Amino acid sequence: MLKRILNSKKGEGYIDIAVGVLCLMLVVAMAAQFMPVFVKKQQLDLFAAEIMREAEITGGTNVSSRIDMLRGQTGLNPDITWECEYYSGNSVQLNGDITVTLTDRVDVGFFTFGSFPIEIRAKASGKSEVYYK
């Protein structure tokens, strides 16, 4: 009789469904942990594009007011690196190349298994639109 019960396949479908639901929940939980990374990357790209446009219009890298405003709006505090040939002070001559690189860290963890930092970068480039005499 025990042999007949062990060879029976009547409850197999329930176990398959339970394991499938468990796997689905783990995938959803992992996606919920990694989604903020993609959101911050999108915000960092927008941050870089906004300060680059401001630098193009003003003809230099002195855009600290715009940076402060964007930091307040997004909640990000990235490291900002400018690459350009300065004309005088923070000014860049007309058609001078300007490149900005923003770097920020995001901690990603999977529940109680610990967390690890991921470095995200955003880069934008443009040209100065101001002529200095």
mmCIF file of C-alpha atoms in Angstrom:
data_model
loop_
_atom_site.group_PDB
_atom_site.id
_atom_site.type_symbol
_atom_site.label_atom_id
_atom_site.label_comp_id
_atom_site.label_asym_id
_atom_site.label_seq_id
_atom_site.Cartn_x
_atom_site.Cartn_y
_atom_site.Cartn_z
ATOM 1 C CA MET A 1 0.000 0.000 0.000
ATOM 2 C CA LEU A 2 2.870 2.403 0.806
ATOM 3 C CA LYS A 3 4.420 1.664 -2.555
ATOM 4 C CA ARG A 4 1.159 2.569 -4.316
ATOM 5 C CA ILE A 5 0.910 5.900 -2.453
ATOM 6 C CA LEU A 6 4.521 6.841 -3.274
ATOM 7 C CA ASN A 7 4.041 6.072 -6.977
ATOM 8 C CA SER A 8 0.856 8.180 -7.172
ATOM 9 C CA LYS A 9 1.146 11.477 -9.139
ATOM 10 C CA LYS A 10 -2.096 13.083 -7.921
ATOM 11 C CA GLY A 11 -0.534 16.017 -5.982
ATOM 12 C CA GLU A 12 2.250 16.775 -8.447
ATOM 13 C CA GLY A 13 0.440 19.713 -10.093
ATOM 14 C CA TYR A 14 0.038 21.541 -6.793
ATOM 15 C CA ILE A 15 3.738 21.281 -6.026
ATOM 16 C CA ASP A 16 4.659 22.523 -9.513
ATOM 17 C CA ILE A 17 2.403 25.542 -9.104
ATOM 18 C CA ALA A 18 3.784 26.297 -5.637
ATOM 19 C CA VAL A 19 7.386 26.176 -6.889
ATOM 20 C CA GLY A 20 6.474 28.293 -9.929
ATOM 21 C CA VAL A 21 4.802 30.958 -7.763
ATOM 22 C CA LEU A 22 7.816 30.997 -5.433
ATOM 23 C CA CYS A 23 10.179 31.532 -8.388
ATOM 24 C CA LEU A 24 7.943 34.277 -9.779
ATOM 25 C CA MET A 25 7.925 36.097 -6.421
ATOM 26 C CA LEU A 26 11.731 35.933 -6.225
ATOM 27 C CA VAL A 27 12.019 37.456 -9.714
ATOM 28 C CA VAL A 28 9.578 40.237 -8.798
ATOM 29 C CA ALA A 29 11.472 40.928 -5.557
ATOM 30 C CA MET A 30 14.773 41.134 -7.446
ATOM 31 C CA ALA A 31 13.266 43.510 -10.005
ATOM 32 C CA ALA A 32 11.977 45.710 -7.180
ATOM 33 C CA GLN A 33 15.503 45.885 -5.761
ATOM 34 C CA PHE A 34 17.135 46.854 -9.083
ATOM 35 C CA MET A 35 14.484 49.280 -10.372
ATOM 36 C CA PRO A 36 15.790 52.265 -8.329
ATOM 37 C CA VAL A 37 19.156 51.911 -10.087
ATOM 38 C CA PHE A 38 17.527 52.465 -13.469
ATOM 39 C CA VAL A 39 15.511 55.411 -12.146
ATOM 40 C CA LYS A 40 18.646 57.071 -10.727
ATOM 41 C CA LYS A 41 20.515 56.477 -13.986
ATOM 42 C CA GLN A 42 17.716 58.215 -15.889
ATOM 43 C CA GLN A 43 17.751 61.121 -13.426
ATOM 44 C CA LEU A 44 21.545 61.383 -13.693
ATOM 45 C CA ASP A 45 21.350 61.493 -17.515
ATOM 46 C CA LEU A 46 18.772 64.273 -17.303
ATOM 47 C CA PHE A 47 20.908 66.116 -14.719
ATOM 48 C CA ALA A 48 23.918 66.008 -17.073
ATOM 49 C CA ALA A 49 21.894 67.187 -20.073
ATOM 50 C CA GLU A 50 20.388 70.082 -18.108
ATOM 51 C CA ILE A 51 23.684 71.448 -16.775
ATOM 52 C CA MET A 52 25.332 70.968 -20.169
ATOM 53 C CA ARG A 53 22.630 73.046 -21.849
ATOM 54 C CA GLU A 54 23.077 75.737 -19.199
ATOM 55 C CA ALA A 55 26.861 75.694 -19.774
ATOM 56 C CA GLU A 56 26.335 76.037 -23.541
ATOM 57 C CA ILE A 57 24.036 79.026 -23.120
ATOM 58 C CA THR A 58 26.218 80.823 -20.552
ATOM 59 C CA GLY A 59 29.460 79.994 -22.352
ATOM 60 C CA GLY A 60 31.205 78.512 -19.339
ATOM 61 C CA THR A 61 31.167 76.060 -16.497
ATOM 62 C CA ASN A 62 29.979 78.453 -13.805
ATOM 63 C CA VAL A 63 26.477 76.955 -13.522
ATOM 64 C CA SER A 64 26.414 76.332 -9.778
ATOM 65 C CA SER A 65 22.932 77.822 -9.318
ATOM 66 C CA ARG A 66 21.468 75.365 -11.842
ATOM 67 C CA ILE A 67 23.378 72.506 -10.225
ATOM 68 C CA ASP A 68 22.016 73.427 -6.782
ATOM 69 C CA MET A 69 18.478 73.625 -8.171
ATOM 70 C CA LEU A 70 18.781 70.194 -9.813
ATOM 71 C CA ARG A 71 20.274 68.687 -6.655
ATOM 72 C CA GLY A 72 17.242 69.901 -4.745
ATOM 73 C CA GLN A 73 14.794 68.560 -7.344
ATOM 74 C CA THR A 74 16.340 65.134 -7.879
ATOM 75 C CA GLY A 75 17.907 64.463 -4.497
ATOM 76 C CA LEU A 76 21.128 63.415 -6.232
ATOM 77 C CA ASN A 77 24.549 64.672 -5.195
ATOM 78 C CA PRO A 78 26.873 63.502 -7.975
ATOM 79 C CA ASP A 79 30.558 64.214 -8.442
ATOM 80 C CA ILE A 80 30.885 66.602 -11.393
ATOM 81 C CA THR A 81 33.917 66.720 -13.695
ATOM 82 C CA TRP A 82 34.276 69.289 -16.502
ATOM 83 C CA GLU A 83 36.555 68.848 -19.511
ATOM 84 C CA CYS A 84 37.125 71.897 -21.720
ATOM 85 C CA GLU A 85 39.634 74.520 -22.787
ATOM 86 C CA TYR A 86 39.016 77.647 -20.765
ATOM 87 C CA TYR A 87 39.344 81.073 -22.362
ATOM 88 C CA SER A 88 39.390 83.065 -19.152
ATOM 89 C CA GLY A 89 38.278 81.938 -15.700
ATOM 90 C CA ASN A 90 35.339 79.575 -16.182
ATOM 91 C CA SER A 91 34.553 80.900 -19.676
ATOM 92 C CA VAL A 92 34.768 78.826 -22.853
ATOM 93 C CA GLN A 93 35.152 80.536 -26.232
ATOM 94 C CA LEU A 94 32.536 80.197 -28.983
ATOM 95 C CA ASN A 95 32.397 76.657 -30.424
ATOM 96 C CA GLY A 96 34.695 75.412 -27.668
ATOM 97 C CA ASP A 97 33.991 71.825 -26.673
ATOM 98 C CA ILE A 98 32.559 71.266 -23.204
ATOM 99 C CA THR A 99 32.123 67.833 -21.656
ATOM 100 C CA VAL A 100 30.624 67.071 -18.270
ATOM 101 C CA THR A 101 30.787 63.722 -16.481
ATOM 102 C CA LEU A 102 28.598 62.981 -13.466
ATOM 103 C CA THR A 103 29.352 60.051 -11.188
ATOM 104 C CA ASP A 104 27.178 58.747 -8.377
ATOM 105 C CA ARG A 105 26.939 55.573 -6.281
ATOM 106 C CA VAL A 106 23.832 53.509 -5.652
ATOM 107 C CA ASP A 107 23.703 50.775 -3.023
ATOM 108 C CA VAL A 108 21.947 47.655 -4.213
ATOM 109 C CA GLY A 109 21.094 44.917 -1.785
ATOM 110 C CA PHE A 110 18.970 41.838 -1.864
ATOM 111 C CA PHE A 111 17.125 41.765 1.454
ATOM 112 C CA THR A 112 19.416 40.508 4.247
ATOM 113 C CA PHE A 113 22.140 39.116 1.997
ATOM 114 C CA GLY A 114 24.061 42.398 2.089
ATOM 115 C CA SER A 115 24.432 45.316 -0.227
ATOM 116 C CA PHE A 116 27.022 46.396 -2.721
ATOM 117 C CA PRO A 117 27.604 49.794 -4.325
ATOM 118 C CA ILE A 118 27.169 50.332 -8.043
ATOM 119 C CA GLU A 119 28.792 53.339 -9.699
ATOM 120 C CA ILE A 120 26.667 55.001 -12.345
ATOM 121 C CA ARG A 121 27.905 57.630 -14.797
ATOM 122 C CA ALA A 122 26.297 60.131 -17.085
ATOM 123 C CA LYS A 123 28.164 62.096 -19.731
ATOM 124 C CA ALA A 124 27.043 65.016 -21.855
ATOM 125 C CA SER A 125 28.940 67.179 -24.317
ATOM 126 C CA GLY A 126 28.264 70.347 -26.213
ATOM 127 C CA LYS A 127 29.754 73.565 -27.575
ATOM 128 C CA SER A 128 29.879 77.044 -26.125
ATOM 129 C CA GLU A 129 27.459 79.511 -27.686
ATOM 130 C CA VAL A 130 29.101 82.702 -26.403
ATOM 131 C CA TYR A 131 31.807 84.764 -28.109
ATOM 132 C CA TYR A 132 34.329 86.506 -25.864
ATOM 133 C CA LYS A 133 36.413 89.419 -27.193
#
